[in-house]
C-alpha positions as CSV (number, residue, x, y, z in Angstrom):
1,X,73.8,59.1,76.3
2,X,74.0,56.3,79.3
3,X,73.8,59.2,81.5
4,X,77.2,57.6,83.2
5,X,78.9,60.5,84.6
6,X,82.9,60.5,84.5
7,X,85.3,61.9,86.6
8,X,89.2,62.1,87.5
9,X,90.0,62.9,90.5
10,X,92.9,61.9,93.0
11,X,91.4,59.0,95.1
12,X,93.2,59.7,98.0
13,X,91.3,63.2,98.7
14,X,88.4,62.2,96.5
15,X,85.1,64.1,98.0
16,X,82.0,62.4,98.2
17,X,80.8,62.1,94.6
18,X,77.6,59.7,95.1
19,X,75.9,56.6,96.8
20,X,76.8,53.6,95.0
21,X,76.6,49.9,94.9
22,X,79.4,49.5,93.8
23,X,82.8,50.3,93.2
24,X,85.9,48.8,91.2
25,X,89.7,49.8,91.7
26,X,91.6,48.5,88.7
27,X,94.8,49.0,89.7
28,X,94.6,51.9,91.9
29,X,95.9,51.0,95.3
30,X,98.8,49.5,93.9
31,X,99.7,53.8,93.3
32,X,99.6,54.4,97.4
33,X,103.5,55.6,98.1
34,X,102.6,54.6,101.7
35,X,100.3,53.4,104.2
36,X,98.6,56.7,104.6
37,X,97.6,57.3,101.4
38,X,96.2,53.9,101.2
39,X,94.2,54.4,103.7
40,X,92.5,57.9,102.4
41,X,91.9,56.1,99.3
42,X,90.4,52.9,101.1
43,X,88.3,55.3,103.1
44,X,87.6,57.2,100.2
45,X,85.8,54.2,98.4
46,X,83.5,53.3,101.6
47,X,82.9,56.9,102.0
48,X,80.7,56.3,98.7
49,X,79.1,52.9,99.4
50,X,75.7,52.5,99.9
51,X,75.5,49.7,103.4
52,X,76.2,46.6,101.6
53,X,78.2,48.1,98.2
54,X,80.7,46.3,97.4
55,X,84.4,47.2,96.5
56,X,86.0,44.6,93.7
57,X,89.8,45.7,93.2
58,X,92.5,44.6,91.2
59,X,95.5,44.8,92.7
60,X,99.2,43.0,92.6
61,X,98.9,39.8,94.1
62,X,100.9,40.1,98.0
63,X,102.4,36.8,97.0
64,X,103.6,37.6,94.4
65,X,107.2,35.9,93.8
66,X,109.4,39.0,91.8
67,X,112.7,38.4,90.3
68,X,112.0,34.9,88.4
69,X,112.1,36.3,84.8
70,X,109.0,33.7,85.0
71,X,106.7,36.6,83.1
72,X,108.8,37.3,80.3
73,X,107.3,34.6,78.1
74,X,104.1,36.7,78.7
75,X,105.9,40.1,77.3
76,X,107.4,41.6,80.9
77,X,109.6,41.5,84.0
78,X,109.0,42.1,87.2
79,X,112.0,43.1,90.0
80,X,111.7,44.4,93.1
81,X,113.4,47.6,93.7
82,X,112.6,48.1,97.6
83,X,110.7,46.0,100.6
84,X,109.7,46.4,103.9
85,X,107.5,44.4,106.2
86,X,104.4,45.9,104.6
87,X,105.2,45.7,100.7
88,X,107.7,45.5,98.0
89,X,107.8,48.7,95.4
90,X,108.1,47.1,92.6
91,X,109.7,47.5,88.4
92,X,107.2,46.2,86.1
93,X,109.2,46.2,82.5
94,X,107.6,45.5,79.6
95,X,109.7,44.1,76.6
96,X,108.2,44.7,72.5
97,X,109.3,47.4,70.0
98,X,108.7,50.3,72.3
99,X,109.8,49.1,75.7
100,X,109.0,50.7,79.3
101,X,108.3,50.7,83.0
102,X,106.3,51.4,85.5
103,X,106.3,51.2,89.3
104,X,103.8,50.3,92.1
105,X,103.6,49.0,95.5
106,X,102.7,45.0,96.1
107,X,100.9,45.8,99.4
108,X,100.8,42.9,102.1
109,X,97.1,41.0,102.2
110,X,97.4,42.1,106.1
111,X,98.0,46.2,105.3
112,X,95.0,46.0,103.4
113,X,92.3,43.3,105.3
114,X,93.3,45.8,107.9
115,X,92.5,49.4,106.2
116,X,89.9,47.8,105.0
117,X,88.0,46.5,108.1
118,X,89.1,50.0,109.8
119,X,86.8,51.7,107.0
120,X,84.2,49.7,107.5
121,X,84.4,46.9,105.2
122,X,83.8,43.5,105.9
123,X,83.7,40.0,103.8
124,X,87.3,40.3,102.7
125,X,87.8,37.8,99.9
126,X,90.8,37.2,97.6
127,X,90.1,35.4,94.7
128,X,92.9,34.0,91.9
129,X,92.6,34.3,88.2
130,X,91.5,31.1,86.1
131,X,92.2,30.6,82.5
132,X,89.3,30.1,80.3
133,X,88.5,26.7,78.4
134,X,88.8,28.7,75.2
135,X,92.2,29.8,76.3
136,X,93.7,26.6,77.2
137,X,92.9,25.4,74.0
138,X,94.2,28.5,72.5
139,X,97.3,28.6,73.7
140,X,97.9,25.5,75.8
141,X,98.0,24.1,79.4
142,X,101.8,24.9,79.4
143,X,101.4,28.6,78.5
144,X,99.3,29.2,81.4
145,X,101.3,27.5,83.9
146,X,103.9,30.1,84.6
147,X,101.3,32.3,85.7
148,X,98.9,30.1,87.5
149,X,101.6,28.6,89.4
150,X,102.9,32.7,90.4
151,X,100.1,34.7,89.4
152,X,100.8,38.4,89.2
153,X,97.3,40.0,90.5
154,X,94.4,39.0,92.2
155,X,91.3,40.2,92.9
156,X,90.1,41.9,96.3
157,X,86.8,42.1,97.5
158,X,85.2,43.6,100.5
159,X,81.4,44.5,101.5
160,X,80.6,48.3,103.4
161,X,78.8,46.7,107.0
């Protein structure tokens, strides 16, 4: 009834779907096995940018420190299984009464300013999570810390020239 139109598709060989203004990647990138594939779905996005869209992505923050058990107050651990110059593939666990994993890549910042300039984007901008007032005073200054101090994502943006 919006007249929002859905679709899944594999962002690495995504067609041209639409002009848009914008575009978010919640956690996609972070699904690239390699370089390559990061790329084609980099490209992908800016191949359906207007001039001046903007991409805002959510991705695993590159400095990221793994293997701290510093996250399991918040629920899950996080190891690294494998790293090369470009990223660490990474074990997220998550503890509770039905426990699992997952596993993604924690890309360098430079791997992806630079796929991302190649496509055509420009205005690269990382930006760190804040907490709220309202959570601070939910939970506390020291429940937050942990996090803050080693945040676990970050959010990427970049403007099509």
């Amino acid at each position: 009834p919006l007249g929002i139109a859905y679709f899944v598709e594999d962002a690495s060989i995504l067609n041209k779907i639409g002009n848009f203004d914008l575009a978010t990647a919640i956690f996609l990138f972070n699904y690239a096995e390699d370089v390559e594939t990061l790329s084609k779905m980099i490209g992908n996005v800016a191949a359906n940018l207007t001039s001046g869209g903007r991409l805002v992505a959510v991705v695993p923050n590159p400095d990221f420190i793994t293997d701290r058990q510093d996250t399991l107050p918040y629920g899950y651990l996080v190891e690294a299984i494998y790293s090369d110059p470009s990223r660490v593939k990474v074990k997220m666990s998550f503890t509770g009464e039905k426990p699992f994993s997952v596993q993604f890549t924690q890309w360098q910042k430079n791997i992806y300013e630079d796929l991302l300039a190649g496509a055509g984007f420009d205005s690269i901008e990382w930006t760190e999570y804040t907490v709220s007032d309202e959570g601070i005073k939910s939970l506390g200054e020291d429940f937050w810390k942990t996090t803050l101090d080693n945040p676990k994502s970050i959010i990427l943006s970049a403007s099509k020239k």
